[in-house]
mmCIF file of C-alpha atoms (C1' of nucleotides) in Angstrom:
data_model
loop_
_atom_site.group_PDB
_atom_site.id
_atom_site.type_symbol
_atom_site.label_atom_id
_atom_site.label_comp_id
_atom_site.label_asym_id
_atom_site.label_seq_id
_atom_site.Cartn_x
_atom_site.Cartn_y
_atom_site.Cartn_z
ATOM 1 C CA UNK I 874 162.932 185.563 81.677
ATOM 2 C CA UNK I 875 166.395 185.056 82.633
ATOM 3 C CA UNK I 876 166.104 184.049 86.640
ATOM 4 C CA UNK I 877 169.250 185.022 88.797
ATOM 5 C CA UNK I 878 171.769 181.825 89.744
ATOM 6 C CA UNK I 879 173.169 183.921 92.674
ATOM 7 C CA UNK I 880 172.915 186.326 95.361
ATOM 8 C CA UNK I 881 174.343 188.930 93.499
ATOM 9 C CA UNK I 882 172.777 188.929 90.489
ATOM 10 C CA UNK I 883 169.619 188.264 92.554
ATOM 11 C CA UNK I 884 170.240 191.949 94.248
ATOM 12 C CA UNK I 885 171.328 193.387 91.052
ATOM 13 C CA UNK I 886 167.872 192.542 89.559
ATOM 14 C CA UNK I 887 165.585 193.270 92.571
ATOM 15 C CA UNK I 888 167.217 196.934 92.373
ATOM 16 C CA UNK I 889 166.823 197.078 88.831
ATOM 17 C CA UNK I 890 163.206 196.080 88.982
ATOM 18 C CA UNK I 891 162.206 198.288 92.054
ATOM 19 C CA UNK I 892 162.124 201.329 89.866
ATOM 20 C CA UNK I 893 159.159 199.926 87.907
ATOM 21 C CA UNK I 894 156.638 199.544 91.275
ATOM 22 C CA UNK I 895 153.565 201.583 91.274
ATOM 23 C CA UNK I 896 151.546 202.066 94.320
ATOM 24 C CA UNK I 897 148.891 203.383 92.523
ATOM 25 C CA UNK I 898 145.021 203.072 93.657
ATOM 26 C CA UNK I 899 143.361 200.316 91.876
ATOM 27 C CA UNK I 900 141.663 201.430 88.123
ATOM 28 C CA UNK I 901 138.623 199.368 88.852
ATOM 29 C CA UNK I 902 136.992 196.628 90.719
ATOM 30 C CA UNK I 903 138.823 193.539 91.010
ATOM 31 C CA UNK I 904 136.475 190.727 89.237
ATOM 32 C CA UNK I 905 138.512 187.942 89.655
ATOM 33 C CA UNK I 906 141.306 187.436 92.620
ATOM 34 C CA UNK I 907 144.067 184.680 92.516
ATOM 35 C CA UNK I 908 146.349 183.134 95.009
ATOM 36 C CA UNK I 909 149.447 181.472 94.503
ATOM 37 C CA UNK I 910 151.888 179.477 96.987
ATOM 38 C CA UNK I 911 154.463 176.666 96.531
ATOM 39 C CA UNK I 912 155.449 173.712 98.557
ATOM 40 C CA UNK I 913 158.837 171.587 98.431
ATOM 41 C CA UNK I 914 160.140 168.281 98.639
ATOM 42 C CA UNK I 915 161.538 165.467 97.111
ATOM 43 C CA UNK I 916 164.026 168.206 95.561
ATOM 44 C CA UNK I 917 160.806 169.568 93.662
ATOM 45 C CA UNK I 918 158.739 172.744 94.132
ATOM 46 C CA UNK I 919 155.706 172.415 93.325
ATOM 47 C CA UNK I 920 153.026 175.955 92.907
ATOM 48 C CA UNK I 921 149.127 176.359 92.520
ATOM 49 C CA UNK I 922 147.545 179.557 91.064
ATOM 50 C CA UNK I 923 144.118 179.722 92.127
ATOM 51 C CA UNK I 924 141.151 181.894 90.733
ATOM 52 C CA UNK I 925 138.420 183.323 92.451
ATOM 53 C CA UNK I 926 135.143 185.369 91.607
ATOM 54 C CA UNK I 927 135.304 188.102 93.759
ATOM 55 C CA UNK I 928 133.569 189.649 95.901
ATOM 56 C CA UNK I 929 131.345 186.015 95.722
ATOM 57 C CA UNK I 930 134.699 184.200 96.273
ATOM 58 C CA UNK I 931 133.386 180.982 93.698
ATOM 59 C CA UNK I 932 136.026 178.794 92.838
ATOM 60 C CA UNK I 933 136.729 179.843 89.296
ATOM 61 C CA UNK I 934 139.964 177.718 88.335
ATOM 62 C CA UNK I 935 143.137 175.852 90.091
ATOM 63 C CA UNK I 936 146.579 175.080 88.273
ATOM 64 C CA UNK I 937 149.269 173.036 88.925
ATOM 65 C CA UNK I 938 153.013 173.042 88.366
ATOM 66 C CA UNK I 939 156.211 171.590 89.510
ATOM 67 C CA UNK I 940 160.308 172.370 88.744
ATOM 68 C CA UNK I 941 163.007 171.485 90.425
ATOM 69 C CA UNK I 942 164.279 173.549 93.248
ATOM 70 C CA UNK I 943 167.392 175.254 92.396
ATOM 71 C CA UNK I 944 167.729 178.233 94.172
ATOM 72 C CA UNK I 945 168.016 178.425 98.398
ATOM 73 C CA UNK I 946 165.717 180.306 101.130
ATOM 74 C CA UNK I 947 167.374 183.064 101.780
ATOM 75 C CA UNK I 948 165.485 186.098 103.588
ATOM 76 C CA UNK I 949 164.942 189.082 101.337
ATOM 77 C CA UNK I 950 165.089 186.470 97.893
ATOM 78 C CA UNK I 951 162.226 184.125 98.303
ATOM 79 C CA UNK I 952 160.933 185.475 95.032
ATOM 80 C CA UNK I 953 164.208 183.186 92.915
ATOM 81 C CA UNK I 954 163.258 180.284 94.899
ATOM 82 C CA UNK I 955 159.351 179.946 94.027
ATOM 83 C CA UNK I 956 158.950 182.341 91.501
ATOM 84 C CA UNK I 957 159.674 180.071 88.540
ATOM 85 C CA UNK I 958 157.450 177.540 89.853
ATOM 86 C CA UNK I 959 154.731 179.976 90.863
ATOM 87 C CA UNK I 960 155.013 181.610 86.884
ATOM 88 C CA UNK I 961 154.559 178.605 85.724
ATOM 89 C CA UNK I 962 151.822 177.393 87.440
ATOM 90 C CA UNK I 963 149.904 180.774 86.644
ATOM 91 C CA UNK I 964 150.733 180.157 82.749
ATOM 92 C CA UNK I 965 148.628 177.150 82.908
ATOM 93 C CA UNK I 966 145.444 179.552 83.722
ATOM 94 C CA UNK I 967 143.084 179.844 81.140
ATOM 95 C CA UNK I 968 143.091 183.432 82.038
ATOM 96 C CA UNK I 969 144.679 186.110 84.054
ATOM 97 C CA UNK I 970 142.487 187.383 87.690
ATOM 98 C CA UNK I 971 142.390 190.675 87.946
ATOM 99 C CA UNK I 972 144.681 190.557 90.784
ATOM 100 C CA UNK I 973 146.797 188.472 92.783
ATOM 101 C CA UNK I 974 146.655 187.676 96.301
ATOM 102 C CA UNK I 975 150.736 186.314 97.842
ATOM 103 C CA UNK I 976 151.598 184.160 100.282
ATOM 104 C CA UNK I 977 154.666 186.720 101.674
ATOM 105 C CA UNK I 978 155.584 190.169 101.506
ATOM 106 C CA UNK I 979 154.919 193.127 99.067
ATOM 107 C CA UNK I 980 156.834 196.473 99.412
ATOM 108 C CA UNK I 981 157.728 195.615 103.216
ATOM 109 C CA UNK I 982 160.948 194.158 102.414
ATOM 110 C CA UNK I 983 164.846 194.961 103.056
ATOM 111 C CA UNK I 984 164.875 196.775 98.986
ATOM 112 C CA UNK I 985 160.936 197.113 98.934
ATOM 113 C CA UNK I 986 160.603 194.205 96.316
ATOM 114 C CA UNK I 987 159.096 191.218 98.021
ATOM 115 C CA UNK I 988 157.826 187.747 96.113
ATOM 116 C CA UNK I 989 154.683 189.284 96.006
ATOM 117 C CA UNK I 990 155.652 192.810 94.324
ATOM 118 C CA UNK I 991 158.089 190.887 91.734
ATOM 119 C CA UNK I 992 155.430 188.707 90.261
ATOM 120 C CA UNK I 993 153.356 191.967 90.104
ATOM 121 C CA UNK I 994 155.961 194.135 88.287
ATOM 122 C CA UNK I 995 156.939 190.938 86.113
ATOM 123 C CA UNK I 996 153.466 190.389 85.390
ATOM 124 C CA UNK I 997 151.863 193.895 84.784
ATOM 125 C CA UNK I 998 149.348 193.149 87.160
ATOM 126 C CA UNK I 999 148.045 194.522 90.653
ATOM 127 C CA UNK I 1000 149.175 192.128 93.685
ATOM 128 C CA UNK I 1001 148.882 192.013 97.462
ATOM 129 C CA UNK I 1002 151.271 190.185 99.635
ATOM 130 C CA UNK I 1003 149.864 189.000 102.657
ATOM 131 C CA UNK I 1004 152.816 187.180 104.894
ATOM 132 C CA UNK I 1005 151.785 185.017 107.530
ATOM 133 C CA UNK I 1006 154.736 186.049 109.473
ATOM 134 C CA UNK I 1007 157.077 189.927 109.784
ATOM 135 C CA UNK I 1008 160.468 190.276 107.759
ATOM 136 C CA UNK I 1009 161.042 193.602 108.122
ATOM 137 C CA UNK I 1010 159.763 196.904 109.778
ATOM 138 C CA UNK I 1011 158.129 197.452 113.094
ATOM 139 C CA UNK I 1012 153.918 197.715 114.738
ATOM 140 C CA UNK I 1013 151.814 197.693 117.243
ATOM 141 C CA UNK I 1014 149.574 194.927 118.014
ATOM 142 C CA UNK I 1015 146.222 195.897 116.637
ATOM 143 C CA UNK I 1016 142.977 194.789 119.051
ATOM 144 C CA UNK I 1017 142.065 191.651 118.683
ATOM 145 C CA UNK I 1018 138.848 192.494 116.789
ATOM 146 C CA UNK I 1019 138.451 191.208 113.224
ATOM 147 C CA UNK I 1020 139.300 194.064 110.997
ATOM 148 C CA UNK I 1021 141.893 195.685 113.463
ATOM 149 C CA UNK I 1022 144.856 197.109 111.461
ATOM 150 C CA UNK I 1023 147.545 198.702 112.478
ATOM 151 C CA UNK I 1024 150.318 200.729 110.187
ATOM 152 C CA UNK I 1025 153.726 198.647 109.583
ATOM 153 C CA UNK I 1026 156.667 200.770 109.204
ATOM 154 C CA UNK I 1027 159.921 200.676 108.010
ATOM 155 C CA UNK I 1028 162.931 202.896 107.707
ATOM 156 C CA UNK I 1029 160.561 205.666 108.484
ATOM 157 C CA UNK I 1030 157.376 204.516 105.866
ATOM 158 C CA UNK I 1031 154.337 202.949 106.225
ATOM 159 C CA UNK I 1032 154.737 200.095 103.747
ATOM 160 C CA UNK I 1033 151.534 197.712 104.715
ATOM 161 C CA UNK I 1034 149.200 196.946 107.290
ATOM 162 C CA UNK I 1035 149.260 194.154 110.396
ATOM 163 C CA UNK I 1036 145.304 192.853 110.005
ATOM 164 C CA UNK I 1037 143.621 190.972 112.556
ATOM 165 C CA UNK I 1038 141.201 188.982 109.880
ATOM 166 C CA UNK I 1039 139.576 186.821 112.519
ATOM 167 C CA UNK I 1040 138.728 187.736 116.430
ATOM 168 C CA UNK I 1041 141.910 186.378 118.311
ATOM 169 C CA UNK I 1042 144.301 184.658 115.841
ATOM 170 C CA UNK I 1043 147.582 185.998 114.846
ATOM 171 C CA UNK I 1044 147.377 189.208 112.424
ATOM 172 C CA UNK I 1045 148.465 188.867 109.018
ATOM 173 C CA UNK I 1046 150.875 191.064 107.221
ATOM 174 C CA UNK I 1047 149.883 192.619 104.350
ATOM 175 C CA UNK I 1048 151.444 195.186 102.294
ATOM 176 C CA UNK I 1049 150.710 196.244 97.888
ATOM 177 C CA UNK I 1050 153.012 194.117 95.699
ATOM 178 C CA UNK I 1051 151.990 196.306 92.590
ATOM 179 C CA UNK I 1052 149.237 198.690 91.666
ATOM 180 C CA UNK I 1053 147.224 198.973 94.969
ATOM 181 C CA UNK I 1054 147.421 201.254 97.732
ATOM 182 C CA UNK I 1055 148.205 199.988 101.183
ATOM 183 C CA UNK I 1056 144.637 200.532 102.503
ATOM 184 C CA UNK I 1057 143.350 198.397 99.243
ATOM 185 C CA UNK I 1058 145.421 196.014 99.803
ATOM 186 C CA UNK I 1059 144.187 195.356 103.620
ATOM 187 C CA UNK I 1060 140.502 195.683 102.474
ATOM 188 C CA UNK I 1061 140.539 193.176 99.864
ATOM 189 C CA UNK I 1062 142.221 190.796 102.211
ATOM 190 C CA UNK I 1063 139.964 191.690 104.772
ATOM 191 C CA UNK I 1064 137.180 190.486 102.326
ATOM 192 C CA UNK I 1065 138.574 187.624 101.578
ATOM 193 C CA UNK I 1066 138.714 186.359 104.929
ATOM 194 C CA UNK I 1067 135.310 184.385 105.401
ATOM 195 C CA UNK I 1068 135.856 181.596 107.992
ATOM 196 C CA UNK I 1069 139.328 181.451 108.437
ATOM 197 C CA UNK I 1070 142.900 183.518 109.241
ATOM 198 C CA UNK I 1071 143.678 183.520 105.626
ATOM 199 C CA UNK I 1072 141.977 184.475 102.563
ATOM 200 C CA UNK I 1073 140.221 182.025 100.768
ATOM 201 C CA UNK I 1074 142.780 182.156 97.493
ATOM 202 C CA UNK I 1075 145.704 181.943 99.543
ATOM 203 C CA UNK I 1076 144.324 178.953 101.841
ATOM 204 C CA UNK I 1077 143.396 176.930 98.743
ATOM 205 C CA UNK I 1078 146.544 177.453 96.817
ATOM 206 C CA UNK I 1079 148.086 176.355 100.094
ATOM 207 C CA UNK I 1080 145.613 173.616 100.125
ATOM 208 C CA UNK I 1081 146.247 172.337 96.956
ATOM 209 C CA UNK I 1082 149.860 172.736 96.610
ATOM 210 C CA UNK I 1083 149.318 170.053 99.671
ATOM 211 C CA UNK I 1084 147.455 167.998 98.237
ATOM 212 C CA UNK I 1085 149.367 167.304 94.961
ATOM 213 C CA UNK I 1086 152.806 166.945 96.851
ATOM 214 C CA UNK I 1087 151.021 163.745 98.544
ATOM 215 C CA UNK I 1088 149.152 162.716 94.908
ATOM 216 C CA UNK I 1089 152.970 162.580 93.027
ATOM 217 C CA UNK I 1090 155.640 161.924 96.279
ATOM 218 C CA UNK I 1091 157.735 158.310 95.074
ATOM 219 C CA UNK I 1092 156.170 155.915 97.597
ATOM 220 C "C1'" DG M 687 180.418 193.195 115.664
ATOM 221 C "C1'" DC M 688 175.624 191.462 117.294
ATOM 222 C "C1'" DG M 689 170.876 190.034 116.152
ATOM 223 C "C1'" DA M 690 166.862 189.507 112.797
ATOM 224 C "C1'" DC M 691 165.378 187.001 109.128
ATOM 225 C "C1'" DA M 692 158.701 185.987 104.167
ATOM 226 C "C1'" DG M 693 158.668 180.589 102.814
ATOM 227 C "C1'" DA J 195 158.963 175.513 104.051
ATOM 228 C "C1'" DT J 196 159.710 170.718 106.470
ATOM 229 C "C1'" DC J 197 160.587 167.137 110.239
ATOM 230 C "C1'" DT J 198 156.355 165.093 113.643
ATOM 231 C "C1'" DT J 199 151.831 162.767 118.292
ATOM 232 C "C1'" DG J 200 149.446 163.943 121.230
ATOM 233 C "C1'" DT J 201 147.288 167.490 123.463
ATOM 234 C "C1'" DC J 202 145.261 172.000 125.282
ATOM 235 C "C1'" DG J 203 141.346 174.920 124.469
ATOM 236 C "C1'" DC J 204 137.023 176.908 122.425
#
DNA sequence: GCGACAG
DNA sequence: ATCTTGTCGC
């Protein structure tokens, strides 16, 4: 694909590419569950696509790839700066999960096409974004419980789900990228969540994205 | 015009 | 995200 070199044309292809989300419930039972984040430095950004069996949550497969960074952070258009790396890392997969677990928003975003509902629209495939922190829309603070949700709404829609996935830490915002219902989305998460805030294919692309920026930084 | 603002 | 040591709390 062609990826955006400004704002504009950044906008212009988010609203061109909203049209094409599907909220729709899941067809069948995820098998297989990736996660994908990216790091930066050294003018690099380097991605990991994870796979996991699910619901045994085995390590099934990591990949690895780095590009240089040429696009900026700018809220709403975090998908330009580590999609490229994040598409390329997930080419390097022997095979496709069934879906893909985010690290950042789905629908809940300022034109309802976050990171995590781009790469699911670009890739055909059913995704969840689960943000660590809000971008847009408004909640209550669910109980502190593991498994507390409460609905996240914006400009008058529910478009995810704040989930407490462990008793006492910081909720986690979830909301469908493609192909999954809201409630689906927080579920799977939920699942996910063994011993820690995130879910296990989000923590260990996070992990290993870590990990190789130390492996390859000049020293 | 004034804030808010994923990673 | 990244820059950064010790420190508070379970």
């Amino acid at each position: 694909m062609k990826w955006p070199a400004t704002i504009a044309e950044a906008k212009r292809l988010q609203e061109e590419m909203v049209g094409r989300v599907r909220l729709t419930p899941l067809t069948c039972r995820p098998l297989t569950i990736g996660g994908v984040d990216a790091a930066y430095g050294n003018g690099q950004t380097v991605a990991a696509a994870v796979v996991y069996d699910y619901p045994t949550l085995t390590l099934r497969e990591e990949a690895v790839a780095a590009l240089p960074t040429t696009f900026p952070y700018v809220p709403g258009y975090l998908s330009f700066r580590e999609g490229p790396a994040i598409l390329a890392a997930i080419t390097r997969l022997s095979a496709l999960p069934d879906l893909f677990i985010v690290d950042g928003q789905g629908i809940a975003h300022p034109r309802g096409i976050g990171i995590a509902t781009f790469l699911g629209v670009l890739l055909d495939r059913p995704t969840i974004g689960s943000a660590k922190s809000l971008l847009v829309g408004t909640y209550d603070e669910p109980p502190a419980e593991r498994g507390s949700r409460t609905p996240l709404f914006y400009r008058g829609q529910a478009v995810g789900a704040v989930l407490r996935t462990r008793q006492g830490v910081r909720p986690l915002f979830v909301s469908p990228g493609h192909l999954v219902t809201i409630d689906e989305a927080a579920d799977i998460v939920l699942d996910c969540c063994t011993r820690y805030r995130l879910p296990e294919p989000q923590r260990e692309a996070d992990r290993l994205v870590g990990t190789r920026k130390r492996d390859f930084s000049p020293l």
